[in-house]
Each structure stands twice: as structure tokens, then as C-alpha cells.
């Protein structure tokens, strides 16, 4: 007679079986394709309490369980000033998913919301700094964030439309302020729709954006540029179902020979640099 599975075991089974194609395979594909984890790594898996970071934590836990090479994980929750309801929800979800979290407090919300200029930018920078510091304190050499496929697409479009630059979100990068530390994005190839489907299938409830500044903007009728881009992509997808895939593939195949300018290591370069010494470039379709 087979024993009845616990709820956590059923949730794990949904990742490995029910949503294997949508979650587990793209997750392990990103790990391999972008070489995100190496033997001996000690990774701080950063949990904000939302659906993405909670799923990432479970994926990383399962990967460590089944991996054919050793690496360590620490599940890190930074409390930037959550209200009591959100704090309890994070703790209860971690217990439900059997994720042993380490929680530490900061005053990020208080500091960021007291400034009138770019509170979101300040909050993001402070969050990243606190996470790197705590991860290093715990002996980690990497932090893992829960950005997914749609975050990558939206960031690319946001940069073009509102930042006047072609800028993507890389699957990993070295920290400029914390020597020897690296940031990785293990959910790089997972679609947000799949995360939502998994959450609904398991009847899970995670916190939404807990930022007080964002809540006040929503209450006053304001909206974010990222939300505008989400809506735009949703409309475009009705005519071209593969548009997100095309954008994703395009950041893997940038043709620098056709770019008027590009920036690397903070330095801007022009196509005019050594223009007369460069070999001819084949004309693209549409040129006259």
C-alpha cells in the first residue's frame, strides 16, 4: 500500500512531473546553457516572498537534491520593512514548502520611501547591496535572483522605448562592488505564465509587490512603465504568437557590425572607429 504524499511532496511532484516541460526542463537548460552553477559553489537563493522567488527556491532545493556534483544553497529572506501580514505569509509559505530560510531585517522601505527622487532605483540598489553583504557573511560566492523569461523580454523593450538603449538582462554577471561575488538568474528560460499555472495548480498564495511606494502609486491610479510594456507585448502576441521568442533570440544574436554605437565596460564606441580599415559588411535585406 502506497503512503499518502504530504502537500510539500505533491508540490515537488508537480514541478518534476506535471510541469516538467514548463518548469524543470527550462530551469535545468538555463543552468547548463549559461554555466550558472559550478562544483563547490555556495549560493544564496534570495527570496522576496513572491511567486517567482519562492518557485526558484524550490527548484534550487530540488536541483541540489538530484545534482551529480556538490554545491551548497542558503535560502535568504531580506525583510526591507514588510508589514506583519506579508512577513507571516513568507514564513508560512517557507514552512509549507519546507524551505529553511534565514531572515534578516533592514530599513530599506523606510529610507527609499523618504526620498522624492527615484525611490524604486534607490530601493533596488539598497536591496542588492544588502543581499550581497549578507551572502558574503554566510560564506556564499553567488546570489540567485528569481527573474524569468518575461522579465528579460520586458527589460529589453523598456530599454529601447524608455531608456534609449539596447540593453538586455544577462543570465549572470560579476558584481562590481563585491569582488568575487556573482549574480545568477536560474529561471532565465521559464515563462511567467508557467509560474502562474503552477501556483494555481497547487492552490498557493504568495505576496504581491509589498513596496509601500508602489501601493501608493496604484492607489492614485498611476501605473509602471513595465506594466505598459506587459500590456503592449500581450497585444502584439495576439498577431504574432512568437514575438517574445523572437525578442529573446535577438539578444543572443546581436550583430555589432550593423550597430551605429555600442557601450562596453561603461565606454561608448562608434561605428566610425576604424571604419575605413574594416572589411566590407554584407548589406542587409531592405537596403537600397
mmCIF file with all atom_site columns, C-alpha atoms in Angstrom, residues 6 8-9 12 58 61 65 75 93-100:
data_model
loop_
_atom_site.group_PDB
_atom_site.id
_atom_site.type_symbol
_atom_site.label_atom_id
_atom_site.label_alt_id
_atom_site.label_comp_id
_atom_site.label_asym_id
_atom_site.label_entity_id
_atom_site.label_seq_id
_atom_site.pdbx_PDB_ins_code
_atom_site.Cartn_x
_atom_site.Cartn_y
_atom_site.Cartn_z
_atom_site.occupancy
_atom_site.B_iso_or_equiv
_atom_site.pdbx_formal_charge
_atom_site.auth_seq_id
_atom_site.auth_comp_id
_atom_site.auth_asym_id
_atom_site.auth_atom_id
_atom_site.pdbx_PDB_model_num
ATOM 1  C CA . UNK A 1 6   ? 2.481  15.359 2.049  1.00 0.00 ? 6   UNK A CA 1
ATOM 2  C CA . UNK A 1 8   ? 5.059  19.651 0.030  1.00 0.00 ? 8   UNK A CA 1
ATOM 3  C CA . UNK A 1 9   ? 5.765  16.365 -1.741 1.00 0.00 ? 9   UNK A CA 1
ATOM 4  C CA . UNK A 1 12  ? 7.534  18.961 -5.643 1.00 0.00 ? 12  UNK A CA 1
ATOM 5  C CA . UNK A 1 58  ? 12.101 25.085 -4.555 1.00 0.00 ? 58  UNK A CA 1
ATOM 6  C CA . UNK A 1 61  ? 16.453 22.827 -3.487 1.00 0.00 ? 61  UNK A CA 1
ATOM 7  C CA . UNK A 1 65  ? 18.991 17.044 -4.153 1.00 0.00 ? 65  UNK A CA 1
ATOM 8  C CA . UNK A 1 75  ? 17.827 30.444 1.422  1.00 0.00 ? 75  UNK A CA 1
ATOM 9  C CA . UNK A 1 93  ? 4.990  29.589 2.727  1.00 0.00 ? 93  UNK A CA 1
ATOM 10 C CA . UNK A 1 94  ? 8.598  28.723 3.536  1.00 0.00 ? 94  UNK A CA 1
ATOM 11 C CA . UNK A 1 95  ? 7.355  26.255 6.148  1.00 0.00 ? 95  UNK A CA 1
ATOM 12 C CA . UNK A 1 96  ? 4.811  24.774 3.714  1.00 0.00 ? 96  UNK A CA 1
ATOM 13 C CA . UNK A 1 97  ? 7.441  24.303 1.015  1.00 0.00 ? 97  UNK A CA 1
ATOM 14 C CA . UNK A 1 98  ? 9.947  23.026 3.600  1.00 0.00 ? 98  UNK A CA 1
ATOM 15 C CA . UNK A 1 99  ? 12.487 25.686 2.715  1.00 0.00 ? 99  UNK A CA 1
ATOM 16 C CA . UNK A 1 100 ? 14.802 26.519 5.655  1.00 0.00 ? 100 UNK A CA 1
#
